[in-house]
Coordinates of C-alpha atoms in Angstrom, one line a residue:
M1 CA 7.9 -3.5 -12.0
A2 CA 10.3 -0.6 -11.5
G3 CA 9.7 1.7 -8.7
S4 CA 6.9 -0.6 -6.9
K5 CA 9.3 -1.2 -4.2
S6 CA 9.7 1.9 -3.4
I7 CA 5.6 2.9 -4.3
I8 CA 4.9 -0.2 -1.7
T9 CA 7.5 1.4 1.0
S10 CA 5.3 4.8 0.9
I11 CA 2.0 3.1 1.1
L12 CA 3.1 1.1 4.3
A13 CA 5.4 3.2 6.1
T14 CA 2.5 5.7 7.0
K15 CA 0.8 2.4 8.9
L16 CA 3.6 2.4 11.4
P17 CA 4.3 4.6 14.4
P18 CA 7.6 6.9 14.2
P19 CA 10.0 4.5 15.2
E20 CA 9.0 1.5 13.7
C21 CA 8.6 3.8 10.6
T22 CA 12.3 4.7 10.3
K23 CA 13.5 1.4 11.0
F24 CA 11.3 -0.1 8.0
L25 CA 12.7 3.0 5.6
E26 CA 16.3 2.1 6.6
W27 CA 15.6 -1.8 6.3
S28 CA 13.5 -1.1 2.8
N29 CA 16.4 1.3 1.3
G30 CA 18.9 -1.2 2.0
V31 CA 17.5 -4.5 0.6
S32 CA 17.0 -5.9 -3.0
N33 CA 13.5 -6.4 -4.2
E34 CA 13.5 -10.0 -3.4
E35 CA 14.8 -9.2 0.5
F36 CA 12.0 -6.4 0.2
D37 CA 8.9 -9.4 -0.7
D38 CA 10.8 -11.8 1.7
G39 CA 10.9 -10.0 4.7
L40 CA 8.1 -7.7 4.9
S41 CA 6.3 -9.9 7.5
M42 CA 9.1 -8.8 10.1
F43 CA 7.0 -5.8 9.9
F44 CA 3.4 -6.1 8.8
K45 CA 0.5 -9.2 8.7
I46 CA -0.2 -10.1 5.2
E47 CA -3.6 -8.6 5.9
D48 CA -2.4 -5.6 6.9
V49 CA -0.4 -5.0 3.7
Q50 CA -3.9 -6.0 1.5
D51 CA -5.5 -3.6 3.2
A52 CA -2.8 -0.5 2.6
I53 CA -3.1 -1.1 -0.8
G54 CA -6.6 -1.6 -1.0
D55 CA -6.7 1.6 1.1
Y56 CA -4.5 3.4 -1.8
A57 CA -6.3 1.8 -4.6
I58 CA -9.5 3.8 -3.0
E59 CA -7.3 6.8 -2.5
Q60 CA -6.1 7.4 -6.1
I61 CA -9.8 6.7 -7.5
Q62 CA -11.2 9.5 -5.3
E63 CA -7.8 11.9 -6.2
I64 CA -9.0 10.9 -10.1
E65 CA -12.6 11.5 -9.4
S66 CA -11.4 14.8 -7.7
H67 CA -9.6 16.4 -10.5
C68 CA -11.6 15.0 -13.4
N69 CA -14.9 15.9 -11.8
I70 CA -16.2 12.2 -12.8
K71 CA -17.5 9.4 -10.7
I72 CA -15.8 6.1 -10.7
S73 CA -17.2 2.5 -9.4
A74 CA -14.6 -0.2 -8.8
V75 CA -13.9 -3.3 -7.2
I76 CA -10.5 -4.0 -5.9
S77 CA -9.1 -7.6 -5.3
V78 CA -5.8 -7.5 -3.5
D79 CA -5.0 -11.2 -3.1
G80 CA -8.3 -12.4 -2.6
S81 CA -9.6 -9.5 -0.1
T82 CA -12.3 -7.2 -1.9
Y83 CA -12.6 -3.6 -1.8
K84 CA -15.1 -1.8 -3.0
Y85 CA -15.6 1.8 -3.9
R86 CA -19.4 3.0 -4.8
Q87 CA -20.5 -0.8 -5.3

């Protein structure tokens, strides 16, 4: 998926303190997509990745709600972890 590495990088970078964030960003920019997938465990536990992606999905739903003046309810499943919004 084009751009998914950069999206995931930007989501996860916010979860790290500044020195580790810089190291993570430099690493991410220098590796292939496959190396990125294989190497995420150097920086994060799988649960942290799942939580960050679940949080990001909810933030995006909230932004859509705000801009469109609508209410959305959703159940988001990220590799076995479930995140509920307005459920």
